[in-house]
Coordinates of N, CA, C and O in Angstrom, one line a residue:
P1 N 1.1 -1.1 -0.1 CA 0.0 -0.2 0.0 C 1.0 1.7 0.0 O 2.2 1.1 0.2
Q2 N 0.5 1.7 -0.3 CA 0.8 4.0 -1.2 C 0.6 4.6 0.1 O 0.7 5.4 0.2
R3 N -0.5 4.9 0.0 CA -1.9 5.8 0.3 C -3.0 6.1 0.9 O -3.4 5.0 0.5
F4 N -4.3 6.2 1.2 CA -5.2 6.6 1.1 C -5.6 7.9 0.4 O -4.6 9.0 0.7
D5 N -6.5 8.3 0.1 CA -7.1 9.3 -0.3 C -8.7 9.0 0.0 O -9.8 8.2 -0.3
Y6 N -9.3 10.7 -0.1 CA -11.0 10.7 0.2 C -11.5 11.1 -1.6 O -12.6 11.1 -2.3
Y7 N -10.7 11.7 -2.4 CA -10.7 12.4 -3.8 C -9.5 11.7 -4.7 O -8.8 11.1 -4.0
L8 N -10.3 11.1 -6.2 CA -9.2 10.4 -7.4 C -9.4 10.8 -7.9 O -10.5 11.8 -8.4
D9 N -8.3 11.5 -8.5 CA -8.4 11.9 -10.8 C -8.6 10.0 -12.1 O -8.2 9.9 -11.5
S10 N -10.2 10.7 -12.3 CA -11.1 9.0 -12.3 C -10.3 9.3 -14.2 O -10.1 8.6 -13.9
N11 N -9.2 10.0 -13.8 CA -9.3 9.7 -15.9 C -7.3 8.5 -15.0 O -6.7 8.5 -16.5
E12 N -7.1 8.1 -14.3 CA -5.6 7.3 -14.0 C -5.8 6.3 -14.4 O -7.0 5.5 -14.1
N13 N -5.1 5.6 -14.9 CA -5.5 3.5 -15.2 C -4.9 3.3 -14.0 O -4.2 2.8 -14.1
T14 N -5.9 2.7 -13.2 CA -5.8 2.0 -12.3 C -7.1 1.3 -12.7 O -8.1 0.7 -13.0
F15 N -6.4 -0.3 -11.7 CA -7.1 -1.5 -11.1 C -7.9 -1.4 -10.5 O -7.3 -1.3 -9.7
N16 N -9.2 -0.8 -10.8 CA -9.9 -0.6 -9.8 C -11.2 -1.3 -8.7 O -11.4 -2.2 -9.9
I17 N -11.0 -1.8 -7.8 CA -11.8 -3.0 -7.0 C -12.7 -2.2 -5.8 O -12.4 -0.8 -4.4
L18 N -13.9 -2.7 -5.5 CA -14.8 -1.5 -5.3 C -15.5 -3.2 -4.1 O -15.5 -4.1 -4.6
M19 N -15.5 -2.9 -2.6 CA -15.7 -3.2 -1.1 C -17.0 -3.2 -0.3 O -17.3 -2.0 -1.1
I20 N -18.0 -3.8 -0.6 CA -19.3 -3.8 -0.8 C -20.0 -4.8 0.2 O -19.5 -5.8 -0.5
G21 N -20.4 -4.9 1.1 CA -21.1 -5.3 2.2 C -21.5 -5.3 3.0 O -21.6 -4.0 3.5
P22 N -22.3 -6.2 3.5 CA -23.2 -5.6 5.3 C -21.6 -5.3 6.2 O -20.9 -5.7 5.7
T23 N -22.4 -4.0 7.0 CA -21.1 -4.4 7.6 C -20.7 -5.4 9.1 O -21.8 -6.7 10.0
G24 N -19.3 -5.7 9.6 CA -19.0 -6.7 10.6 C -18.1 -7.9 9.6 O -18.7 -9.1 10.2
S25 N -18.8 -7.7 7.6 CA -18.1 -8.6 6.4 C -17.1 -9.0 6.3 O -16.7 -9.8 6.0
G26 N -16.2 -8.4 7.5 CA -14.5 -8.4 7.4 C -14.5 -7.6 6.1 O -13.0 -7.6 5.3
K27 N -15.0 -6.2 5.3 CA -14.7 -6.0 4.2 C -12.9 -5.0 4.5 O -11.9 -5.2 3.6
S28 N -13.1 -4.4 4.8 CA -11.1 -3.6 5.5 C -10.2 -4.9 5.5 O -9.4 -5.1 5.6
H29 N -11.6 -6.0 7.0 CA -9.7 -6.6 6.9 C -8.8 -7.5 5.7 O -8.4 -7.8 5.3
L30 N -10.3 -7.6 4.6 CA -9.5 -8.1 3.3 C -8.8 -7.3 2.4 O -8.2 -7.8 1.7
I31 N -9.2 -6.1 3.3 CA -7.6 -5.3 2.0 C -6.9 -5.7 2.2 O -5.7 -5.6 2.1
N32 N -6.8 -5.4 4.0 CA -5.8 -5.9 4.5 C -5.1 -6.9 3.8 O -3.7 -7.3 4.0
V33 N -5.6 -8.0 4.3 CA -5.5 -9.0 3.5 C -4.8 -9.2 1.9 O -3.5 -9.2 2.0
L34 N -5.2 -7.9 1.4 CA -5.0 -7.8 -0.8 C -2.8 -7.5 -0.1 O -3.0 -7.1 -1.0
F35 N -3.3 -6.3 0.7 CA -1.9 -5.6 0.4 C -1.5 -6.7 1.5 O 0.3 -5.8 1.6
N36 N -1.1 -7.3 2.7 CA -0.8 -7.9 3.4 C 0.1 -7.5 3.9 O 1.3 -7.1 4.0
S37 N -0.5 -6.2 5.1 CA -0.1 -5.2 5.5 C -1.4 -4.9 6.4 O -2.2 -4.4 5.6
E38 N -1.8 -4.2 8.2 CA -2.4 -4.0 8.7 C -2.5 -2.7 8.4 O -1.6 -2.0 8.8
I39 N -3.5 -2.3 7.2 CA -3.3 -1.1 6.4 C -4.6 0.0 6.9 O -4.8 0.9 7.3
C40 N -6.0 -1.0 7.0 CA -7.7 -0.8 8.0 C -7.5 -0.9 9.1 O -7.1 -2.1 9.1
E41 N -8.5 -0.1 9.5 CA -8.7 -0.4 11.1 C -9.7 -1.1 10.8 O -11.6 -1.5 9.7
S42 N -9.9 -2.9 11.3 CA -11.0 -3.9 11.6 C -11.2 -3.9 12.5 O -10.4 -4.1 13.5
D43 N -12.5 -4.6 13.1 CA -13.3 -5.4 14.0 C -14.8 -5.8 13.9 O -15.1 -6.2 12.4
V44 N -14.3 -7.1 14.4 CA -15.7 -8.1 14.2 C -16.8 -7.6 14.8 O -16.8 -7.2 16.5
S45 N -17.9 -6.7 14.4 CA -19.0 -5.6 15.6 C -20.3 -5.2 15.1 O -19.9 -6.4 13.5
H46 N -21.0 -4.8 15.0 CA -22.4 -4.8 14.4 C -22.3 -3.4 14.2 O -23.1 -3.2 14.3
K47 N -21.7 -2.6 14.6 CA -21.2 -1.6 14.3 C -19.7 -0.5 13.1 O -19.1 -1.4 13.3
S48 N -20.7 -0.2 12.4 CA -19.1 -0.2 11.3 C -18.2 0.3 11.7 O -18.3 1.6 12.8
V49 N -17.1 0.2 11.3 CA -15.7 0.5 11.9 C -15.3 1.6 10.5 O -14.9 2.4 11.6
T50 N -15.6 1.3 9.6 CA -15.5 2.6 8.5 C -16.4 3.6 8.9 O -18.3 2.9 8.5
R51 N -16.7 4.5 9.0 CA -16.8 5.2 8.9 C -17.7 6.8 7.4 O -18.6 7.5 7.4
E52 N -16.1 6.3 7.0 CA -16.0 6.9 5.5 C -15.8 6.7 4.0 O -15.5 4.7 4.6
I53 N -15.7 6.6 3.4 CA -15.4 5.6 2.0 C -14.0 6.2 2.0 O -14.3 7.8 1.6
Y54 N -13.0 6.1 1.3 CA -11.5 5.8 0.9 C -10.4 4.9 0.8 O -11.4 4.0 -0.1
F55 N -10.2 5.1 -0.3 CA -9.9 5.0 -1.6 C -7.7 5.0 -0.8 O -7.3 5.4 -0.3
I56 N -7.4 3.1 -1.1 CA -6.3 2.5 -0.8 C -5.2 2.6 -2.6 O -5.6 1.9 -3.1
R57 N -4.6 3.4 -2.1 CA -3.5 3.6 -4.0 C -2.2 2.0 -3.1 O -2.1 1.2 -2.3
G58 N -2.6 1.4 -4.5 CA -1.3 0.4 -4.0 C -0.4 -0.5 -5.3 O -0.8 0.5 -6.8
R59 N 0.1 -0.9 -5.3 CA 1.0 -1.6 -6.5 C 0.9 -3.1 -6.5 O 0.8 -3.4 -5.8
G60 N 0.6 -3.8 -7.8 CA 0.4 -4.9 -7.2 C 0.7 -5.8 -8.9 O 0.7 -5.3 -10.4
R61 N 0.3 -7.0 -9.1 CA 0.7 -8.1 -10.5 C -0.8 -8.0 -10.5 O -1.5 -8.2 -9.4
V62 N -2.1 -7.7 -12.1 CA -2.9 -7.9 -11.8 C -2.9 -9.1 -13.4 O -1.7 -8.4 -14.5
F63 N -3.7 -10.1 -13.0 CA -4.0 -10.3 -14.8 C -4.0 -9.6 -16.2 O -4.9 -9.3 -15.6
D64 N -3.9 -9.6 -17.2 CA -3.6 -9.7 -18.4 C -4.4 -10.6 -19.7 O -4.4 -10.7 -19.8
F65 N -6.2 -10.1 -19.1 CA -6.5 -11.1 -20.2 C -6.5 -11.3 -21.7 O -6.7 -12.2 -22.5
E66 N -7.0 -9.8 -22.0 CA -6.3 -10.0 -22.9 C -4.5 -10.1 -23.6 O -4.2 -11.0 -25.2
E67 N -3.9 -9.6 -23.2 CA -2.0 -10.5 -24.0 C -2.1 -11.3 -22.3 O -0.5 -12.5 -23.0
N68 N -2.9 -12.7 -21.6 CA -3.0 -13.1 -21.5 C -1.6 -13.3 -20.3 O -0.8 -14.8 -20.3
V69 N -1.7 -12.3 -19.8 CA 0.3 -12.3 -18.8 C -0.2 -11.4 -17.5 O -0.9 -11.2 -17.8
F70 N -0.1 -11.9 -16.5 CA 0.0 -10.8 -15.5 C 1.1 -9.7 -15.8 O 2.4 -9.9 -16.0
K71 N 0.5 -8.2 -15.1 CA 1.4 -7.5 -15.8 C 1.1 -6.7 -14.1 O 1.0 -6.4 -13.3
Y72 N 2.4 -5.7 -13.5 CA 2.8 -4.3 -12.6 C 1.5 -3.3 -12.5 O 1.6 -2.8 -13.6
K73 N 0.2 -2.6 -12.0 CA -0.6 -1.8 -12.3 C -0.6 -1.4 -11.2 O -0.5 -2.0 -9.9
D74 N -1.4 0.0 -10.9 CA -2.0 0.6 -10.2 C -3.1 -0.4 -9.5 O -3.4 0.0 -10.7
I75 N -3.3 0.5 -8.8 CA -4.0 -0.5 -8.0 C -5.1 0.3 -6.8 O -4.2 1.2 -5.8
V76 N -6.2 0.1 -7.1 CA -7.2 0.9 -6.3 C -8.3 0.9 -5.6 O -9.3 -0.2 -6.1
V77 N -8.1 0.0 -3.9 CA -9.0 -0.5 -3.2 C -9.9 0.8 -3.2 O -9.6 1.5 -2.1
A78 N -11.3 1.1 -3.2 CA -12.3 0.9 -2.4 C -13.2 1.1 -1.3 O -13.5 0.0 -1.2
D79 N -12.7 1.5 -0.6 CA -14.1 1.1 0.9 C -14.8 1.3 1.5 O -14.5 2.2 1.2
T80 N -15.4 0.5 1.4 CA -16.9 1.4 1.7 C -17.9 0.7 3.3 O -17.0 0.4 4.5
I81 N -18.9 1.8 3.8 CA -19.3 1.9 5.1 C -20.0 0.5 4.6 O -21.0 0.7 3.9
G82 N -20.2 -0.1 5.4 CA -20.7 -1.7 5.8 C -22.8 -1.0 5.1 O -23.3 -0.2 5.9
L83 N -23.6 -2.2 4.8 CA -24.8 -1.8 4.8 C -25.2 -2.8 6.2 O -24.5 -3.1 6.4
C84 N -26.2 -2.8 6.3 CA -27.6 -2.6 7.5 C -26.8 -2.3 8.8 O -27.2 -3.0 9.8
D85 N -25.8 -0.6 9.1 CA -25.1 0.0 9.9 C -26.7 -0.4 10.5 O -28.3 0.2 9.9
T86 N -26.4 0.2 12.0 CA -26.8 0.6 13.0 C -27.6 1.9 13.3 O -28.6 2.8 13.3
E87 N -26.1 3.2 11.7 CA -26.8 4.4 12.4 C -27.3 5.4 11.0 O -28.0 5.9 11.5
W88 N -26.6 5.1 10.0 CA -27.9 5.2 8.5 C -28.4 4.3 8.2 O -28.1 2.6 8.0
K89 N -28.6 4.3 7.5 CA -30.1 3.9 6.9 C -29.3 3.2 5.2 O -28.8 4.1 4.7
D90 N -29.4 2.0 5.0 CA -29.2 1.4 3.7 C -29.2 2.8 2.8 O -28.3 2.2 1.5
E91 N -30.4 2.8 2.5 CA -30.4 4.4 1.2 C -29.1 4.6 0.8 O -29.3 5.5 0.2
E92 N -29.4 5.8 1.8 CA -28.0 6.6 2.0 C -27.1 5.9 2.0 O -26.0 6.8 1.1
I93 N -27.0 4.6 2.6 CA -25.0 4.5 2.2 C -25.1 4.5 1.0 O -23.5 4.4 0.3
I94 N -25.6 3.6 0.1 CA -26.0 2.7 -1.2 C -25.6 4.7 -1.9 O -25.3 4.6 -2.7
D95 N -26.1 5.6 -1.9 CA -26.2 6.8 -2.7 C -24.9 7.6 -2.7 O -24.4 7.8 -3.2
L96 N -24.7 7.2 -0.6 CA -22.5 7.7 -0.5 C -21.9 6.6 -1.6 O -21.3 7.2 -2.1
I97 N -22.5 5.7 -1.9 CA -20.9 4.7 -2.3 C -21.0 5.2 -4.6 O -20.2 5.5 -4.4
K98 N -22.6 5.4 -4.7 CA -22.7 6.1 -5.7 C -22.3 7.0 -5.8 O -21.4 7.3 -6.7
S99 N -22.4 8.1 -5.2 CA -21.9 9.4 -6.0 C -20.3 9.3 -6.2 O -19.8 9.6 -6.6
R100 N -19.6 8.6 -4.4 CA -18.7 9.0 -4.5 C -17.3 8.1 -5.0 O -16.5 8.4 -5.8
V101 N -17.7 7.1 -6.5 CA -17.0 5.8 -6.8 C -17.8 6.3 -8.1 O -16.6 6.3 -8.4
S102 N -18.8 6.7 -8.7 CA -18.4 7.0 -10.0 C -17.6 8.2 -10.4 O -17.3 8.8 -11.4
S103 N -17.3 9.5 -9.2 CA -17.0 10.6 -9.4 C -15.2 10.1 -9.5 O -14.4 10.6 -9.6
N104 N -15.4 9.7 -8.5 CA -14.1 9.4 -8.3 C -13.2 7.7 -9.1 O -11.8 8.3 -9.5
F105 N -13.8 6.4 -9.7 CA -13.5 5.9 -10.8 C -14.0 6.0 -12.2 O -14.9 6.4 -13.0
K106 N -13.3 5.6 -12.8 CA -13.7 6.1 -14.6 C -14.7 4.7 -14.7 O -14.8 4.4 -16.0
F107 N -14.0 3.5 -14.3 CA -14.4 2.1 -13.9 C -14.2 1.5 -13.0 O -12.8 1.9 -13.0
I108 N -15.4 0.1 -12.9 CA -15.2 -0.4 -11.9 C -14.8 -2.0 -12.9 O -14.5 -2.2 -13.1
D109 N -12.9 -2.6 -11.8 CA -12.5 -4.3 -12.4 C -13.0 -5.0 -12.0 O -13.0 -6.0 -12.4
A110 N -13.3 -4.8 -10.1 CA -13.8 -6.4 -9.6 C -14.6 -5.5 -8.3 O -14.4 -3.7 -8.0
V111 N -15.4 -6.2 -8.0 CA -16.2 -5.5 -7.4 C -16.3 -6.4 -5.9 O -16.4 -8.2 -6.6
Y112 N -15.9 -6.7 -4.4 CA -16.0 -7.9 -3.5 C -16.9 -7.8 -2.6 O -17.2 -6.7 -2.3
I113 N -17.6 -8.1 -3.3 CA -19.2 -8.6 -2.2 C -19.2 -9.6 -0.4 O -18.6 -10.9 -0.9

């Protein structure tokens, strides 16, 4: 991992991953596993630990299906607020995710649920 961002340049050529799921499902923990580093605060709880949508930048090997090879590429992972949160309505969370992702990603390469 290289850094956290709250806003991105949507024209960057990055491999973009969206993490989405219920509160306490392990989205932030999975990000820690993907980057092999403790970079996101995570806990098993019915209350969401992640209270904001933010983007974690890194670099890694990504499979290029057109050329049938692995390539090193800049990766951006969007960590989101959990659905079924005890303090927010799901519609509010989904609207926030849509707004932030559509304004920061040109496209999404992978979604982890």
